[in-house]
mmCIF file of C-alpha atoms in Angstrom:
data_model
loop_
_atom_site.group_PDB
_atom_site.id
_atom_site.type_symbol
_atom_site.label_atom_id
_atom_site.label_comp_id
_atom_site.label_asym_id
_atom_site.label_seq_id
_atom_site.Cartn_x
_atom_site.Cartn_y
_atom_site.Cartn_z
ATOM 1 C CA MET A 1 108.836 -106.148 -61.993
ATOM 2 C CA LEU A 2 106.135 -108.729 -59.339
ATOM 3 C CA LYS A 3 102.922 -108.743 -62.104
ATOM 4 C CA LYS A 4 105.947 -108.075 -65.405
ATOM 5 C CA LEU A 5 107.265 -111.903 -64.074
ATOM 6 C CA GLU A 6 103.608 -113.016 -63.584
ATOM 7 C CA THR A 7 102.426 -112.198 -67.027
ATOM 8 C CA SER A 8 105.683 -113.913 -68.167
ATOM 9 C CA VAL A 9 105.107 -117.558 -65.904
ATOM 10 C CA TRP A 10 101.263 -117.848 -66.947
ATOM 11 C CA ASN A 11 102.670 -116.769 -70.747
ATOM 12 C CA PHE A 12 104.982 -119.368 -70.385
ATOM 13 C CA LEU A 13 102.018 -121.651 -68.936
ATOM 14 C CA GLN A 14 100.078 -120.796 -71.823
ATOM 15 C CA THR A 15 102.554 -122.132 -74.253
ATOM 16 C CA LEU A 16 103.558 -125.225 -72.345
ATOM 17 C CA SER A 17 100.286 -126.373 -71.883
ATOM 18 C CA PRO A 18 96.310 -124.421 -72.727
ATOM 19 C CA LYS A 19 94.461 -126.923 -71.067
ATOM 20 C CA VAL A 20 96.428 -126.180 -67.068
ATOM 21 C CA HIS A 21 96.547 -122.527 -67.748
ATOM 22 C CA SER A 22 92.947 -122.194 -68.316
ATOM 23 C CA ILE A 23 92.288 -124.000 -65.302
ATOM 24 C CA LEU A 24 94.758 -122.067 -62.918
ATOM 25 C CA PHE A 25 94.249 -118.589 -64.833
ATOM 26 C CA LYS A 26 90.582 -118.569 -63.103
ATOM 27 C CA ARG A 27 92.303 -119.319 -59.669
ATOM 28 C CA ARG A 28 95.276 -116.782 -59.741
ATOM 29 C CA THR A 29 93.643 -114.956 -56.937
ATOM 30 C CA VAL A 30 93.691 -117.745 -54.580
ATOM 31 C CA ILE A 31 97.263 -118.563 -56.286
ATOM 32 C CA ALA A 32 99.086 -115.759 -55.582
ATOM 33 C CA PHE A 33 96.559 -115.611 -51.942
ATOM 34 C CA ILE A 34 98.827 -118.846 -51.090
ATOM 35 C CA PHE A 35 102.386 -117.412 -53.022
ATOM 36 C CA SER A 36 101.799 -113.721 -50.759
ATOM 37 C CA GLY A 37 101.178 -116.145 -47.495
ATOM 38 C CA GLY A 38 104.058 -118.432 -47.974
ATOM 39 C CA ALA A 39 106.702 -115.611 -48.744
ATOM 40 C CA ALA A 40 105.151 -113.890 -45.634
ATOM 41 C CA PHE A 41 105.915 -116.739 -43.987
ATOM 42 C CA VAL A 42 109.513 -116.962 -44.612
ATOM 43 C CA THR A 43 109.769 -113.255 -43.892
ATOM 44 C CA ASP A 44 108.361 -113.495 -40.660
ATOM 45 C CA THR A 45 110.707 -116.327 -39.840
ATOM 46 C CA SER A 46 113.854 -115.319 -41.772
ATOM 47 C CA THR A 47 112.971 -111.640 -39.361
ATOM 48 C CA LEU A 48 112.625 -113.815 -35.694
ATOM 49 C CA TYR A 49 115.911 -115.785 -36.753
ATOM 50 C CA VAL A 50 118.229 -112.662 -37.698
ATOM 51 C CA CYS A 51 116.822 -111.190 -34.332
ATOM 52 C CA LYS A 52 117.049 -113.553 -32.417
ATOM 53 C CA ASP A 53 120.599 -115.478 -33.538
ATOM 54 C CA PHE A 54 122.636 -112.590 -35.505
ATOM 55 C CA LEU A 55 121.471 -110.037 -33.537
ATOM 56 C CA GLY A 56 120.501 -110.873 -29.721
ATOM 57 C CA MET A 57 117.379 -110.030 -29.798
ATOM 58 C CA SER A 58 114.650 -112.174 -27.033
ATOM 59 C CA LEU A 59 112.442 -114.375 -27.938
ATOM 60 C CA VAL A 60 109.572 -112.355 -27.600
ATOM 61 C CA PRO A 61 110.701 -108.997 -28.940
ATOM 62 C CA ALA A 62 112.096 -111.727 -32.099
ATOM 63 C CA VAL A 63 108.771 -113.065 -32.273
ATOM 64 C CA SER A 64 106.990 -109.775 -32.766
ATOM 65 C CA ALA A 65 109.764 -108.084 -34.930
ATOM 66 C CA GLY A 66 108.726 -111.007 -36.935
ATOM 67 C CA PHE A 67 105.125 -110.694 -37.044
ATOM 68 C CA LEU A 68 104.954 -106.939 -38.131
ATOM 69 C CA VAL A 69 107.638 -107.667 -40.974
ATOM 70 C CA GLY A 70 105.753 -110.142 -41.878
ATOM 71 C CA PHE A 71 102.666 -108.278 -41.744
ATOM 72 C CA CYS A 72 103.707 -106.064 -43.955
ATOM 73 C CA VAL A 73 105.156 -107.871 -46.413
ATOM 74 C CA SER A 74 101.638 -109.850 -46.583
ATOM 75 C CA PHE A 75 99.060 -106.597 -46.654
ATOM 76 C CA THR A 76 101.005 -105.430 -49.154
ATOM 77 C CA LEU A 77 100.976 -108.549 -51.351
ATOM 78 C CA GLN A 78 97.841 -109.449 -50.526
ATOM 79 C CA LYS A 79 96.458 -105.629 -51.659
ATOM 80 C CA PHE A 80 98.112 -105.054 -54.521
ATOM 81 C CA TRP A 81 99.032 -108.399 -56.261
ATOM 82 C CA ALA A 82 97.096 -111.459 -55.116
ATOM 83 C CA PHE A 83 93.330 -108.552 -55.027
ATOM 84 C CA GLU A 84 94.451 -106.409 -57.612
ATOM 85 C CA ASP A 85 93.225 -103.603 -55.091
ATOM 86 C CA THR A 86 95.559 -100.597 -56.509
ATOM 87 C CA SER A 87 94.001 -98.504 -54.781
ATOM 88 C CA VAL A 88 95.042 -95.855 -51.917
ATOM 89 C CA ASP A 89 92.515 -93.774 -50.928
ATOM 90 C CA ARG A 90 91.248 -96.813 -48.059
ATOM 91 C CA VAL A 91 94.850 -97.784 -46.862
ATOM 92 C CA HIS A 92 95.428 -97.031 -43.529
ATOM 93 C CA ALA A 93 91.557 -98.275 -42.840
ATOM 94 C CA GLN A 94 92.080 -101.696 -45.218
ATOM 95 C CA ALA A 95 95.487 -101.989 -43.054
ATOM 96 C CA THR A 96 93.970 -101.607 -39.378
ATOM 97 C CA TRP A 97 91.051 -104.372 -40.598
ATOM 98 C CA TYR A 98 94.450 -106.227 -41.724
ATOM 99 C CA PHE A 99 96.168 -106.320 -38.765
ATOM 100 C CA LEU A 100 93.008 -107.128 -36.795
ATOM 101 C CA VAL A 101 92.266 -110.162 -38.136
ATOM 102 C CA ALA A 102 95.427 -111.459 -38.352
ATOM 103 C CA LEU A 103 95.152 -110.705 -34.284
ATOM 104 C CA ALA A 104 91.886 -112.942 -34.146
ATOM 105 C CA ASN A 105 94.036 -115.709 -36.507
ATOM 106 C CA TYR A 106 96.963 -115.158 -33.248
ATOM 107 C CA PHE A 107 94.315 -115.935 -30.903
ATOM 108 C CA VAL A 108 92.342 -118.376 -32.655
ATOM 109 C CA THR A 109 95.306 -119.987 -33.809
ATOM 110 C CA ALA A 110 96.083 -120.657 -30.164
ATOM 111 C CA ALA A 111 93.501 -121.843 -29.200
ATOM 112 C CA LEU A 112 93.341 -124.085 -31.324
ATOM 113 C CA MET A 113 96.845 -125.502 -31.197
ATOM 114 C CA TYR A 114 96.077 -126.090 -27.576
ATOM 115 C CA VAL A 115 93.033 -128.046 -28.206
ATOM 116 C CA LEU A 116 94.187 -130.336 -30.749
ATOM 117 C CA VAL A 117 97.990 -130.759 -29.652
ATOM 118 C CA GLU A 118 97.339 -130.934 -25.515
ATOM 119 C CA VAL A 119 94.026 -132.389 -25.728
ATOM 120 C CA LEU A 120 93.842 -134.547 -28.568
ATOM 121 C CA HIS A 121 97.416 -135.354 -28.679
ATOM 122 C CA LEU A 122 98.164 -134.283 -32.155
ATOM 123 C CA TRP A 123 101.381 -133.643 -34.014
ATOM 124 C CA TYR A 124 102.503 -130.114 -33.168
ATOM 125 C CA ILE A 125 103.702 -129.335 -36.887
ATOM 126 C CA PHE A 126 100.562 -132.040 -37.992
ATOM 127 C CA SER A 127 98.796 -129.745 -35.694
ATOM 128 C CA LYS A 128 99.443 -126.399 -37.139
ATOM 129 C CA LEU A 129 99.240 -127.285 -40.870
ATOM 130 C CA LEU A 130 95.457 -127.946 -40.167
ATOM 131 C CA VAL A 131 95.245 -124.647 -38.341
ATOM 132 C CA THR A 132 96.974 -122.376 -40.860
ATOM 133 C CA ILE A 133 95.038 -124.119 -43.928
ATOM 134 C CA GLY A 134 91.715 -123.868 -41.996
ATOM 135 C CA ILE A 135 92.402 -120.278 -40.950
ATOM 136 C CA ALA A 136 93.760 -119.484 -44.443
ATOM 137 C CA CYS A 137 90.830 -120.443 -45.834
ATOM 138 C CA VAL A 138 88.556 -118.571 -44.179
ATOM 139 C CA THR A 139 90.892 -115.312 -43.973
ATOM 140 C CA PHE A 140 90.863 -115.446 -47.977
ATOM 141 C CA PHE A 141 87.258 -114.795 -47.981
ATOM 142 C CA ILE A 142 87.116 -111.978 -45.576
ATOM 143 C CA TYR A 143 89.938 -110.779 -47.431
ATOM 144 C CA ARG A 144 88.045 -110.980 -50.609
ATOM 145 C CA LEU A 145 84.865 -110.245 -49.457
ATOM 146 C CA PHE A 146 85.288 -107.655 -46.873
ATOM 147 C CA ILE A 147 88.815 -105.539 -46.491
ATOM 148 C CA PHE A 148 90.010 -105.788 -50.776
ATOM 149 C CA LYS A 149 86.704 -105.785 -51.442
ATOM 150 C CA ARG A 150 86.593 -104.653 -55.754
ATOM 151 C CA THR A 151 84.038 -101.471 -55.341
ATOM 152 C CA LYS A 152 82.388 -100.226 -58.516
#
């Protein structure tokens, strides 16, 4: 279903502006990566909100639930849509490595946020944006070159 929607969007864009289509189509993996990350962020945050405000969970379990649900959405969309890796023979190893990268990202985020906010006194929302963009750029290449590497 997602592939069908994507094809419709690309066809519409081709009709609307062939030049823009050509430029963006070459970068479709990056675009899908960004949309996948956005969907995971919304899922993570929504799950946190539901768990905390509607189910009455305390903060740490609610954050953990959001992280796990967001992780599942992120991994699934990144693997099958963004990087077009439809194989299932290595899915357990890929999920493990993906989780380890996500965990490392968490600790790097915490450390960088501390430096930017507490040491350099930048606004925490701006700091989060900078850190998220930087980590997304690095992890894109980790996912592409190692975790979802295309085999011939």
